PDB file of C-alpha atoms and ligand atoms in Angstrom:
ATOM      1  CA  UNK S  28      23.949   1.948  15.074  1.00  0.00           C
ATOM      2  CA  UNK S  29      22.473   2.813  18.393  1.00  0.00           C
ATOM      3  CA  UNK S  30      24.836   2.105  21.087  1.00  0.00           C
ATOM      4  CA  UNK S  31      23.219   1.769  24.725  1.00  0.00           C
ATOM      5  CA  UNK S  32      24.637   5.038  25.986  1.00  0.00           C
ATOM      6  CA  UNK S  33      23.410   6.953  23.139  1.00  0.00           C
ATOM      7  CA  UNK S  34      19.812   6.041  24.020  1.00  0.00           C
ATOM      8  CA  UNK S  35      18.168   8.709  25.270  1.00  0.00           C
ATOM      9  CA  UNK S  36      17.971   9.088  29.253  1.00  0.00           C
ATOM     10  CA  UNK S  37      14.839   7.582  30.950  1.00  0.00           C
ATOM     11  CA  UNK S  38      13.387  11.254  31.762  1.00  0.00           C
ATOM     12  CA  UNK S  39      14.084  12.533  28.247  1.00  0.00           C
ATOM     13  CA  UNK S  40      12.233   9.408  26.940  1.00  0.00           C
ATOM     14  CA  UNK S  41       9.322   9.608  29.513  1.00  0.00           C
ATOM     15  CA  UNK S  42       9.557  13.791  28.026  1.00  0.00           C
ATOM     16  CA  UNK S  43       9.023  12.574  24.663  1.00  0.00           C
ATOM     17  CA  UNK S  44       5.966  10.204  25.598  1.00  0.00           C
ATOM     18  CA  UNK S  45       4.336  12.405  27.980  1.00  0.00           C
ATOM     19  CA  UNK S  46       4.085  14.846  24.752  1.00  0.00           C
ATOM     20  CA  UNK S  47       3.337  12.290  22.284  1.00  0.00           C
ATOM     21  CA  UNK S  48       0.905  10.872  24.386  1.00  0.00           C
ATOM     22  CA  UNK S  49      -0.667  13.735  26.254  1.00  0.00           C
ATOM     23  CA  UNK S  50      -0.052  16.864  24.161  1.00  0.00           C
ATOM     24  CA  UNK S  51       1.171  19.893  26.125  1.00  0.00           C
ATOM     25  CA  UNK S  52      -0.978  19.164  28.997  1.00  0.00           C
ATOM     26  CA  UNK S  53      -1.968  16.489  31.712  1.00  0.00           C
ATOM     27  CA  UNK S  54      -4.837  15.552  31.571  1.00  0.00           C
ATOM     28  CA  UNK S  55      -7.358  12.700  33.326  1.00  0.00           C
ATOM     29  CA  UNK S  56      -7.931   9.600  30.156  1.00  0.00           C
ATOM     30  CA  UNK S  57     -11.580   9.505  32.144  1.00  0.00           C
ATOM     31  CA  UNK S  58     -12.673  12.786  32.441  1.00  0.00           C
ATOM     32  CA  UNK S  59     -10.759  15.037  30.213  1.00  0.00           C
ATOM     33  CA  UNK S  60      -9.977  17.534  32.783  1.00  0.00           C
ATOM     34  CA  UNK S  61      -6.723  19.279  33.149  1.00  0.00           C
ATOM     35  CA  UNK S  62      -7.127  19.705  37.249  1.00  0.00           C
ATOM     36  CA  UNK S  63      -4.803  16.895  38.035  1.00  0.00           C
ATOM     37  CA  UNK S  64      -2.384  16.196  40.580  1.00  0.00           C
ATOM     38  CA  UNK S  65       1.471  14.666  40.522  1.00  0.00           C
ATOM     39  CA  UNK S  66       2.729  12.173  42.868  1.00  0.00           C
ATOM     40  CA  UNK S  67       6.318  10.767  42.541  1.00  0.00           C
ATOM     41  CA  UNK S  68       5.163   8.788  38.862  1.00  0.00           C
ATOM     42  CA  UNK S  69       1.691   9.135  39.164  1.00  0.00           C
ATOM     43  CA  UNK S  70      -1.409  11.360  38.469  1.00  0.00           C
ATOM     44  CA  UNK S  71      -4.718  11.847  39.953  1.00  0.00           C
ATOM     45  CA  UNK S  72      -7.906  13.310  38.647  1.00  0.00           C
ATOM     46  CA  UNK S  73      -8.840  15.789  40.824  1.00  0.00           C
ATOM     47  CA  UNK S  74     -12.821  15.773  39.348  1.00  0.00           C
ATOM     48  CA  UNK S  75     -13.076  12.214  39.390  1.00  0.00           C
ATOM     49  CA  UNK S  76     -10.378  11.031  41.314  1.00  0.00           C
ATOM     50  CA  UNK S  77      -8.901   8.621  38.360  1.00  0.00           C
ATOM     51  CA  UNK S  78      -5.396   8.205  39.316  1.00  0.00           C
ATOM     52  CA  UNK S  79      -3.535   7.812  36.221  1.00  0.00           C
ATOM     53  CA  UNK S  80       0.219   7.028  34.771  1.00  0.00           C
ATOM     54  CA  UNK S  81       2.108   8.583  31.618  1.00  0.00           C
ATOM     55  CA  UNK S  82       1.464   5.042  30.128  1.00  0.00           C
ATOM     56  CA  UNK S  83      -1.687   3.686  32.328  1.00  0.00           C
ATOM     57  CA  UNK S  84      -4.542   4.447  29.311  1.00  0.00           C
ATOM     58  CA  UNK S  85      -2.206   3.198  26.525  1.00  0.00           C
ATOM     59  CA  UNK S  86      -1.055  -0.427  24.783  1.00  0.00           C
ATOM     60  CA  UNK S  87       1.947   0.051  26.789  1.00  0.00           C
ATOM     61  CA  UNK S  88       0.512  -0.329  29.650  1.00  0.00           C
ATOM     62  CA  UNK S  89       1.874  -2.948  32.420  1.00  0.00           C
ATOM     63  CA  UNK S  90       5.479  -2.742  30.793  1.00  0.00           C
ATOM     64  CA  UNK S  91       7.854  -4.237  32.761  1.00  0.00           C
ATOM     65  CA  UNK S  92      10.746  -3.295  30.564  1.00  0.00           C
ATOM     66  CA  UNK S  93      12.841   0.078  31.866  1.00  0.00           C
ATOM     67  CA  UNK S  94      12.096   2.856  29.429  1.00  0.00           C
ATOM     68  CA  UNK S  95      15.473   2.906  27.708  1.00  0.00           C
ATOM     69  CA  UNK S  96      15.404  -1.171  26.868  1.00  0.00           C
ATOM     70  CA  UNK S  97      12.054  -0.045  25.459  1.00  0.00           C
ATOM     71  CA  UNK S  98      13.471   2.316  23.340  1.00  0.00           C
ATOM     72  CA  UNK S  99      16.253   0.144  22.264  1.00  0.00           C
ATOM     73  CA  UNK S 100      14.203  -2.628  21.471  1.00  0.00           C
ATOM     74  CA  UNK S 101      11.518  -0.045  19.583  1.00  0.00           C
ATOM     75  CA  UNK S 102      14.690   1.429  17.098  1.00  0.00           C
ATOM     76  CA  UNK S 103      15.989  -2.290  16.880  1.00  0.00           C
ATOM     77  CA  UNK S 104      12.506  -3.202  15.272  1.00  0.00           C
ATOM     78  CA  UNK S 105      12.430   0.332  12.837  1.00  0.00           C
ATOM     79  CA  UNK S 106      15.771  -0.549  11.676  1.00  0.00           C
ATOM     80  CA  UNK S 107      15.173  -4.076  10.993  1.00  0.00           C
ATOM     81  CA  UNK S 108      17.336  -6.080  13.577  1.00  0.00           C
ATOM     82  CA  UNK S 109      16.674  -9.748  13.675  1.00  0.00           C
ATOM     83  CA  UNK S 110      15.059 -10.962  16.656  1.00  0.00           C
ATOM     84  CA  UNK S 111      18.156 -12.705  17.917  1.00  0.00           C
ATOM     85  CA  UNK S 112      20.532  -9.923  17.413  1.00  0.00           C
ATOM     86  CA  UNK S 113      18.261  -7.728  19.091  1.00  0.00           C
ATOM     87  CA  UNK S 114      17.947 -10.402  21.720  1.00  0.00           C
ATOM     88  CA  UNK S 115      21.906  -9.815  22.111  1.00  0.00           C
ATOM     89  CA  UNK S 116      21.493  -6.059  22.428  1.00  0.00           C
ATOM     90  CA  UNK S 117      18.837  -5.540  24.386  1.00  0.00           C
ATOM     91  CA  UNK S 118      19.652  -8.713  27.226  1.00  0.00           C
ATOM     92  CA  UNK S 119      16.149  -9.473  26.575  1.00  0.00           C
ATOM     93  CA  UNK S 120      15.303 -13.411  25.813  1.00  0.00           C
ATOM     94  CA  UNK S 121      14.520 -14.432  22.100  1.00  0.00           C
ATOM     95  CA  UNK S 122      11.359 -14.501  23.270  1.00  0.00           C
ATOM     96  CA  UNK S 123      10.394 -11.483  24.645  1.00  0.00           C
ATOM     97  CA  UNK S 124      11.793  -9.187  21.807  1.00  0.00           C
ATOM     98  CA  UNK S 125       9.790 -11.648  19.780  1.00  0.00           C
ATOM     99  CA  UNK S 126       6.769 -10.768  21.535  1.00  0.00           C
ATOM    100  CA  UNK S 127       7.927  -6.546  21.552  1.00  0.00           C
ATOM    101  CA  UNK S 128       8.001  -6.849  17.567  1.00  0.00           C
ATOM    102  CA  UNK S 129       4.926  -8.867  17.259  1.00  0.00           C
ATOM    103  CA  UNK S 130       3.046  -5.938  19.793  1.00  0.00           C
ATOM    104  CA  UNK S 131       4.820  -2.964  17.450  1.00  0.00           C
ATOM    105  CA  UNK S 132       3.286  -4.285  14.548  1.00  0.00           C
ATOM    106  CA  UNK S 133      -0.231  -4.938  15.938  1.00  0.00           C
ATOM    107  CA  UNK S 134      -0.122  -1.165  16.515  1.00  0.00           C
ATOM    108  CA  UNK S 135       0.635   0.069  13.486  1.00  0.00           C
ATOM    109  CA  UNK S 136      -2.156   2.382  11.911  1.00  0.00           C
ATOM    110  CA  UNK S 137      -4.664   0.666   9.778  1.00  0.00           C
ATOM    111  CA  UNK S 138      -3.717   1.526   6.201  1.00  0.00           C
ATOM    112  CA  UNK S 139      -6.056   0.741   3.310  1.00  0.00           C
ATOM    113  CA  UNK S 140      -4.822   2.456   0.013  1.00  0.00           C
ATOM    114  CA  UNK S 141      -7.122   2.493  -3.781  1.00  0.00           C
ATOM    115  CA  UNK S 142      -4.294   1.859  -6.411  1.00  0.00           C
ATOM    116  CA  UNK S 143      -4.887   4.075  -9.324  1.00  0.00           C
ATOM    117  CA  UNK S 144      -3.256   4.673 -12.559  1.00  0.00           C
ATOM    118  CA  UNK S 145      -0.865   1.962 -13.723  1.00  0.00           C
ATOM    119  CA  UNK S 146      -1.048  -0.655 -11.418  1.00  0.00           C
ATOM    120  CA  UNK S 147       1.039  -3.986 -11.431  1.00  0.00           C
ATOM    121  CA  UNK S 148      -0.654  -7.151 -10.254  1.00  0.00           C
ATOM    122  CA  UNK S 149       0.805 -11.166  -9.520  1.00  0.00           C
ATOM    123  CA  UNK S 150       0.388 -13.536  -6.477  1.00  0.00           C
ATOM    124  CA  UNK S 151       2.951 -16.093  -5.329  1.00  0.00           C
ATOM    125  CA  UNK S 152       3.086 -18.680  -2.705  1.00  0.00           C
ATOM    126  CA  UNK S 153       4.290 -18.761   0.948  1.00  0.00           C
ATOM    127  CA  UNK S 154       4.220 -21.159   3.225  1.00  0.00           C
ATOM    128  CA  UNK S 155       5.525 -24.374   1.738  1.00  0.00           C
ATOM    129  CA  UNK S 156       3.162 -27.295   1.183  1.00  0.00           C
ATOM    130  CA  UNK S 157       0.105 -25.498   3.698  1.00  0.00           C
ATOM    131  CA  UNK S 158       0.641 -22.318   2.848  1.00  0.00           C
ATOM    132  CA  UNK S 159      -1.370 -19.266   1.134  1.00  0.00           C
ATOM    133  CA  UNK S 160      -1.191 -17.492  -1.927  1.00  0.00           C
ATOM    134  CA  UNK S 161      -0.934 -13.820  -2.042  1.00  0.00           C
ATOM    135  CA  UNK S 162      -2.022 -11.275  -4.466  1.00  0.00           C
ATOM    136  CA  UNK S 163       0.110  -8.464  -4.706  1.00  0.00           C
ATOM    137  CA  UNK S 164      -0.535  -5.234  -6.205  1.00  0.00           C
ATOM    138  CA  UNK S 165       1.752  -2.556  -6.957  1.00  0.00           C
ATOM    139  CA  UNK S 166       1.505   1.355  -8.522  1.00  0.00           C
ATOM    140  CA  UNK S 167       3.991   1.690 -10.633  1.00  0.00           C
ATOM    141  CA  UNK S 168       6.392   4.055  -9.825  1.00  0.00           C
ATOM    142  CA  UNK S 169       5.047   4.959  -6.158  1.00  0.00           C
ATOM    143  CA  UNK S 170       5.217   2.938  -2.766  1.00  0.00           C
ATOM    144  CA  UNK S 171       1.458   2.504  -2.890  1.00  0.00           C
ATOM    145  CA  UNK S 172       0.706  -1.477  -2.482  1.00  0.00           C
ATOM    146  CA  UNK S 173      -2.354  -3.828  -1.691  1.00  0.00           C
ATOM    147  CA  UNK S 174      -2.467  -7.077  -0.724  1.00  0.00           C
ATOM    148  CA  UNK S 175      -4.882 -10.174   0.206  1.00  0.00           C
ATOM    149  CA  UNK S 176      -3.688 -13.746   1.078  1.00  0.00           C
ATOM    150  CA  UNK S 177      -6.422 -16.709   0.460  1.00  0.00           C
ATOM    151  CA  UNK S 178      -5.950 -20.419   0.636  1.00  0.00           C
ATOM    152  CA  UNK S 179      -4.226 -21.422  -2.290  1.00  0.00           C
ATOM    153  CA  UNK S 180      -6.946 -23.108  -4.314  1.00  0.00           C
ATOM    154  CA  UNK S 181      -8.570 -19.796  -4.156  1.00  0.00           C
ATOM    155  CA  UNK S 182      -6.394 -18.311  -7.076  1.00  0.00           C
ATOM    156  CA  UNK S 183      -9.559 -17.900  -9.424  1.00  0.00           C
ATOM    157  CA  UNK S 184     -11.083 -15.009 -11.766  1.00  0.00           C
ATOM    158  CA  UNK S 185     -13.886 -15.017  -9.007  1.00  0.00           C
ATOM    159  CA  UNK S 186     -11.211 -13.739  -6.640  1.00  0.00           C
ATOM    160  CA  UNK S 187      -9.114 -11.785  -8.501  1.00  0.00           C
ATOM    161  CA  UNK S 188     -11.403  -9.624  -9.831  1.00  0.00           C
ATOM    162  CA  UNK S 189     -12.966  -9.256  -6.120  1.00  0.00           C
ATOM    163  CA  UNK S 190      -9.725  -8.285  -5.125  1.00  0.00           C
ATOM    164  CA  UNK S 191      -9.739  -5.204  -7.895  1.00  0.00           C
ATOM    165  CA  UNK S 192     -13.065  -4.122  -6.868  1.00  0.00           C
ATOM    166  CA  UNK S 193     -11.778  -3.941  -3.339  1.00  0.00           C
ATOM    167  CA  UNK S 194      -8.267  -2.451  -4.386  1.00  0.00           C
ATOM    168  CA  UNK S 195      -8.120  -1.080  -7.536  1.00  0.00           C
ATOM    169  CA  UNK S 196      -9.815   2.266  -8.870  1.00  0.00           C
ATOM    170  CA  UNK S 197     -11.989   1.813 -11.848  1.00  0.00           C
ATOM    171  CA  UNK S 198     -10.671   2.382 -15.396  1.00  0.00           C
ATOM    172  CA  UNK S 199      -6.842   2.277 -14.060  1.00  0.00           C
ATOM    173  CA  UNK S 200      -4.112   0.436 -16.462  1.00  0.00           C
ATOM    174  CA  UNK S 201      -4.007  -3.047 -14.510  1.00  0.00           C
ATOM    175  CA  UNK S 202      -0.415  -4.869 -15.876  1.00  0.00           C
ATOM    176  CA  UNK S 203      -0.440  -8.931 -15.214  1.00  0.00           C
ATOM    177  CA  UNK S 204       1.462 -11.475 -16.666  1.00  0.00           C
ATOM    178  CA  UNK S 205      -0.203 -14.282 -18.478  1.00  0.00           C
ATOM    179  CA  UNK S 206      -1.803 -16.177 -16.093  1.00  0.00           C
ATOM    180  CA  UNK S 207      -5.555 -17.691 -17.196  1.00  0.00           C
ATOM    181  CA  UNK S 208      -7.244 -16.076 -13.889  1.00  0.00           C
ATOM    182  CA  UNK S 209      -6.521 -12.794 -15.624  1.00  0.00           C
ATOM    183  CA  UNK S 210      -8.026 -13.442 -19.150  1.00  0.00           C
ATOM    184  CA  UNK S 211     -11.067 -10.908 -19.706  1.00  0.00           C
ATOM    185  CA  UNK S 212     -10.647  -9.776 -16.513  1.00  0.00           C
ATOM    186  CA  UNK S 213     -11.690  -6.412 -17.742  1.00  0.00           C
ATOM    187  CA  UNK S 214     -15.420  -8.096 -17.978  1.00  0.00           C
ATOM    188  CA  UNK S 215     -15.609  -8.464 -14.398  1.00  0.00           C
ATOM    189  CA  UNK S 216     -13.829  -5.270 -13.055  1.00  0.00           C
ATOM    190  CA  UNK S 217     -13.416  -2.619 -15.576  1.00  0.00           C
ATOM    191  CA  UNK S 218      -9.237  -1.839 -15.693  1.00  0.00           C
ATOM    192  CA  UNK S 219      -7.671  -1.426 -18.886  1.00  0.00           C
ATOM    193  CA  UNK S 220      -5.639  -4.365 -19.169  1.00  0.00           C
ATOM    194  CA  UNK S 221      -2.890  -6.193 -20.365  1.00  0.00           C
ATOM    195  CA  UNK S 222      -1.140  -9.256 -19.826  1.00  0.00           C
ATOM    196  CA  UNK S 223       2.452 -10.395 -20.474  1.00  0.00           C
ATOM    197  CA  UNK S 224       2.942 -13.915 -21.960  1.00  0.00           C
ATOM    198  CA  UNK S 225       6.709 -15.188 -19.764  1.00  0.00           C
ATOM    199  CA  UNK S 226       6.663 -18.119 -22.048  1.00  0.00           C
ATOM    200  CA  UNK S 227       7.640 -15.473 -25.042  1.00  0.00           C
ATOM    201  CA  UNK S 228      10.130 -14.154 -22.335  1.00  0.00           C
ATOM    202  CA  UNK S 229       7.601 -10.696 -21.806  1.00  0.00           C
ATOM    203  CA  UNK S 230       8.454  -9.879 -18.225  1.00  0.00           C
ATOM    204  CA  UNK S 231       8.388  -5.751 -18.712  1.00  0.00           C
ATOM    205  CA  UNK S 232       5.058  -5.386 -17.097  1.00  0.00           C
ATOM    206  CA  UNK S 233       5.309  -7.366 -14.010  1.00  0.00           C
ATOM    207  CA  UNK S 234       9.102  -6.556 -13.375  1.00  0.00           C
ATOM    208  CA  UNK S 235       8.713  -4.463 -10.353  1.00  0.00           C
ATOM    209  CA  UNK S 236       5.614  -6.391  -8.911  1.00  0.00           C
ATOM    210  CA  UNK S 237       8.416  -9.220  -8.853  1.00  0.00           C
ATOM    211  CA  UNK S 238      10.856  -7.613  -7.302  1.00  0.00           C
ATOM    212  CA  UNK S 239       8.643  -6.596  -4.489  1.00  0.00           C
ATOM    213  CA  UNK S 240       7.980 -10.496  -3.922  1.00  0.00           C
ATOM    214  CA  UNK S 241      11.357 -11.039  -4.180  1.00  0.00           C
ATOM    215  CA  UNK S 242      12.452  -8.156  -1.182  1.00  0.00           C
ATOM    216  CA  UNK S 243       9.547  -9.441   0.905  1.00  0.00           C
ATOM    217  CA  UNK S 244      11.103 -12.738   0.856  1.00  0.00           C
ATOM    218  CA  UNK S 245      14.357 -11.920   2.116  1.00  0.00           C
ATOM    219  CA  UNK S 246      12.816  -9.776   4.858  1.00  0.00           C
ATOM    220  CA  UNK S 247      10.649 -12.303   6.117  1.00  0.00           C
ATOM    221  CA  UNK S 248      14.020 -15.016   6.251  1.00  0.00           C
ATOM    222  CA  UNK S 249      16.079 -11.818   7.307  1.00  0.00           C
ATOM    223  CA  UNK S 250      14.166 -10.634  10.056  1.00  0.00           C
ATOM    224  CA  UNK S 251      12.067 -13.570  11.313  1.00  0.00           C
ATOM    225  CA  UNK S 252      14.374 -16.453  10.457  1.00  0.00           C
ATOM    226  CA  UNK S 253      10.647 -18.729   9.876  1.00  0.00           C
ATOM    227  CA  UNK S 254       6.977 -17.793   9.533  1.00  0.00           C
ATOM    228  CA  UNK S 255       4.306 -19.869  10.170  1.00  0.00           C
ATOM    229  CA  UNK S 256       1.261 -20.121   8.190  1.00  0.00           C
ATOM    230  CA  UNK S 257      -0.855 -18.594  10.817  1.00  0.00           C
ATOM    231  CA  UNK S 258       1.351 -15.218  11.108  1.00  0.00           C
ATOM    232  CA  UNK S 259       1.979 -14.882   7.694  1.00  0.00           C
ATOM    233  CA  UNK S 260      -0.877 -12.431   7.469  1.00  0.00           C
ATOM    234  CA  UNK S 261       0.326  -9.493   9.958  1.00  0.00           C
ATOM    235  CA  UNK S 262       4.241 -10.282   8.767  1.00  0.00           C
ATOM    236  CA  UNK S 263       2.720  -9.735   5.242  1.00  0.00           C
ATOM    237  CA  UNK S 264       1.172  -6.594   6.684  1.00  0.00           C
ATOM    238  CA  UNK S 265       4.181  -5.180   8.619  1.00  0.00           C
ATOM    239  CA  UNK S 266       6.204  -5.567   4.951  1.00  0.00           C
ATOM    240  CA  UNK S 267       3.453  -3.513   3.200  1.00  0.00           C
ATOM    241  CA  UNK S 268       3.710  -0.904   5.699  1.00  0.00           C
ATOM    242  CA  UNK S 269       7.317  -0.937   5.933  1.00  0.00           C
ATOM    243  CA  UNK S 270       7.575  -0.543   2.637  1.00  0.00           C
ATOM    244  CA  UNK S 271       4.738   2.490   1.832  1.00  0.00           C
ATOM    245  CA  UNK S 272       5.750   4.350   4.895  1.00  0.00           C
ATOM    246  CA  UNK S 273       9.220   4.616   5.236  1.00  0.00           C
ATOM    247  CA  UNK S 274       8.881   7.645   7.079  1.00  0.00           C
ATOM    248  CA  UNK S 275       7.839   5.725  10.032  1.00  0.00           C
ATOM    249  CA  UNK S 276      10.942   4.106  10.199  1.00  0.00           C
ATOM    250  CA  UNK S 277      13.105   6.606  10.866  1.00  0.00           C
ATOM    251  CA  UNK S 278      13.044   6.940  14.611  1.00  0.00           C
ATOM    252  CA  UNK S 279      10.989   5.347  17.498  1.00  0.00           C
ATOM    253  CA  UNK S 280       9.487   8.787  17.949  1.00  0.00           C
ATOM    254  CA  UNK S 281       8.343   8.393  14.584  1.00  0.00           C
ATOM    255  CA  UNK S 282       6.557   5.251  15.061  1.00  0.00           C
ATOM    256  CA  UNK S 283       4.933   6.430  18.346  1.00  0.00           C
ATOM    257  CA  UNK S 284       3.460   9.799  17.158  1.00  0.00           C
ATOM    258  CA  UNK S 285       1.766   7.403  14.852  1.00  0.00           C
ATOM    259  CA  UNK S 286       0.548   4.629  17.204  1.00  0.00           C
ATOM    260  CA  UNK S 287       0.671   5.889  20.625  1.00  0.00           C
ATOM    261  CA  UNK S 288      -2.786   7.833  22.160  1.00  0.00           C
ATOM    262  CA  UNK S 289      -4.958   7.294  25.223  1.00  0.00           C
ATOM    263  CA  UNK S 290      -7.254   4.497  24.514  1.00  0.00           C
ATOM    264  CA  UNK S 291     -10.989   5.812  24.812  1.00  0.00           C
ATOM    265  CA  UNK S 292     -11.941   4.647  28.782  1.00  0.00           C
ATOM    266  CA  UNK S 293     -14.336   1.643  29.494  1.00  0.00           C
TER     267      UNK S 293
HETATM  268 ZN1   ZN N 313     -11.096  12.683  35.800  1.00  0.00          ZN
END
């Protein structure tokens, strides 16, 4: 565990963003040119007389938080601190680390995977009485995922087999369990396909699709306390991501070499 004084310093972080964000040179977001000058923190175009700071053309722009609570609260998120705990850490209010978390996932890279090969498929609810139903897919044996949550009275064959046309690569091994929605649903998407019956106590084929319902459960309670309906999408979304990139997770230089560029000008 990160303790303050083992965060890196403020100029070693603004190092690290400066090349994550910039590359090995300066240059002006506007104009692309490298003849720029340096004043105390900020920069100034020298062709077109932007003036420009390390963070000025980015989603992090207008931060009020000092570098190093940034940080902090960035490796609190990767490592899956609850927002209160990290509200402890950091001095920051509930809110406000709420609102860092909920900005860290809005940035993360869009990520839309094809399943292929043996693929394992169920939905569940979430939400209590208003909620939404999610369809979950899983390949087997790899951290590959897709998802899609509808209102619940949309679990049908119409959209289930929509959501293997959008997710699922033609003529893979789709595993379900015995659910009505998925009778024939080889006629409407063509997956080789078969179903376990859990009244004859057949749970092989959707064991691990389970599981991952199960994990995503405790991280939502875990790491959010509550979710309402309405963010139940992106939480959904930060889980799926969490889970097929771990990589990204490592370190908060990690996540920013993945989400952190100059945002094309206006
Ligand atoms: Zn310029």
């Amino acid at each position: 565990m990160y303790q303050l004084n083992q965060i890196p310093s403020e100029a070693q972080i603004k190092k690290y963003l400066r090349r994550i964000i910039f590359g090995k040179n300066i240059y002006c977001p506007r104009c692309k040119t490298s003849h720029t000058v340096v004043y105390e923190n900020r920069y100034r175009c020298l062709k077109c007389r932007t003036k420009f700071s390390l963070l000025s053309y980015t989603w992090l722009n207008n931060m009020k938080l000092s570098l190093q609570q940034f940080w902090l609260l960035l490796y609190c998120w990767t490592i899956q601190i609850p927002v209160r705990q990290a509200s402890t850490l950091t001095s920051l209010s509930d809110i406000t680390v709420y609102e860092w978390y909920t900005k860290f996932r809005r940035h993360l890279p869009a990520d839309k995977q094809i399943l292929n090969h043996l693929i394992q498929l169920d939905e569940a609810y979430f939400g209590g009485k208003q909620g939404k139903a999610l369809f979950l897919a899983k390949e087997v044996g790899t951290r590959k995922l897709a998802y899609q949550l509808v209102p619940k009275d949309w679990i049908t064959r119409e959209v289930a087999s929509w959501f293997l046309e959008e997710n699922i690569a033609p003529y893979a091994k789709l595993n379900t369990d015995g659910a009505a929605i998925y009778k024939e649903i080889n006629k409407w998407w063509p997956v080789y396909h078969t179903r376990d019956i859990h009244k004859k106590w057949e749970f092989e084929k959707t064991s691990e699709i389970e599981g991952m319902f199960g994990v995503m459960r405790t991280f939502i309670r875990r790491m959010y306390h509550h979710v309402t309906v309405d963010k139940l999408s992106e939480i959904v979304c930060e889980f799926c991501y969490r889970f097929s990139h771990p990589e990204m997770y490592g370190s908060p230089r990690h996540y920013l070499e993945n989400s952190l560029y100059i945002v094309p000008t206006r």
